């Protein structure tokens, strides 16, 4: 029972982390269209890519820990 509870909590935590990263990506995309400065656009591209990598890492960890998302 305790193992099931732990898996449930981990599932919630990982899902929340992924949701927040996805929200960041959407914000970066919205800001990107408003910006004129090339340097800032490049910085946002890198930040978006980092968030995408974080999502991939989180999903890989979920698979390794056999957590349903």
PDB file of C-alpha atoms in Angstrom, residues 17-54:
ATOM      1  CA  UNK A  17       6.993  19.465 -13.380  1.00  0.00           C
ATOM      2  CA  UNK A  18       6.250  18.559 -17.002  1.00  0.00           C
ATOM      3  CA  UNK A  19       3.201  20.840 -17.039  1.00  0.00           C
ATOM      4  CA  UNK A  20       5.273  23.765 -15.757  1.00  0.00           C
ATOM      5  CA  UNK A  21       7.954  23.203 -18.372  1.00  0.00           C
ATOM      6  CA  UNK A  22       5.274  23.067 -21.084  1.00  0.00           C
ATOM      7  CA  UNK A  23       3.816  26.328 -19.779  1.00  0.00           C
ATOM      8  CA  UNK A  24       7.269  27.912 -19.953  1.00  0.00           C
ATOM      9  CA  UNK A  25       7.594  26.800 -23.566  1.00  0.00           C
ATOM     10  CA  UNK A  26       4.273  28.437 -24.417  1.00  0.00           C
ATOM     11  CA  UNK A  27       5.355  31.649 -22.708  1.00  0.00           C
ATOM     12  CA  UNK A  28       8.656  31.643 -24.589  1.00  0.00           C
ATOM     13  CA  UNK A  29       6.781  31.216 -27.868  1.00  0.00           C
ATOM     14  CA  UNK A  30       4.453  34.108 -27.040  1.00  0.00           C
ATOM     15  CA  UNK A  31       7.324  36.402 -26.064  1.00  0.00           C
ATOM     16  CA  UNK A  32       9.309  35.381 -29.127  1.00  0.00           C
ATOM     17  CA  UNK A  33       6.705  36.757 -31.523  1.00  0.00           C
ATOM     18  CA  UNK A  34       6.651  40.116 -29.694  1.00  0.00           C
ATOM     19  CA  UNK A  35      10.407  40.661 -29.635  1.00  0.00           C
ATOM     20  CA  UNK A  36      12.376  42.578 -32.214  1.00  0.00           C
ATOM     21  CA  UNK A  37      15.838  42.163 -30.724  1.00  0.00           C
ATOM     22  CA  UNK A  38      17.709  39.246 -32.332  1.00  0.00           C
ATOM     23  CA  UNK A  39      19.836  38.574 -29.264  1.00  0.00           C
ATOM     24  CA  UNK A  40      16.775  38.255 -27.053  1.00  0.00           C
ATOM     25  CA  UNK A  41      15.121  35.989 -29.605  1.00  0.00           C
ATOM     26  CA  UNK A  42      18.203  33.762 -29.642  1.00  0.00           C
ATOM     27  CA  UNK A  43      18.174  33.656 -25.850  1.00  0.00           C
ATOM     28  CA  UNK A  44      14.509  32.624 -25.834  1.00  0.00           C
ATOM     29  CA  UNK A  45      15.231  29.892 -28.386  1.00  0.00           C
ATOM     30  CA  UNK A  46      17.910  28.476 -26.086  1.00  0.00           C
ATOM     31  CA  UNK A  47      15.621  28.685 -23.071  1.00  0.00           C
ATOM     32  CA  UNK A  48      12.857  26.903 -24.992  1.00  0.00           C
ATOM     33  CA  UNK A  49      15.287  24.189 -26.046  1.00  0.00           C
ATOM     34  CA  UNK A  50      16.391  23.758 -22.427  1.00  0.00           C
ATOM     35  CA  UNK A  51      12.782  23.349 -21.304  1.00  0.00           C
ATOM     36  CA  UNK A  52      12.227  20.753 -24.022  1.00  0.00           C
ATOM     37  CA  UNK A  53      15.303  18.880 -22.796  1.00  0.00           C
ATOM     38  CA  UNK A  54      13.980  19.026 -19.222  1.00  0.00           C
TER      39      UNK A  54
END
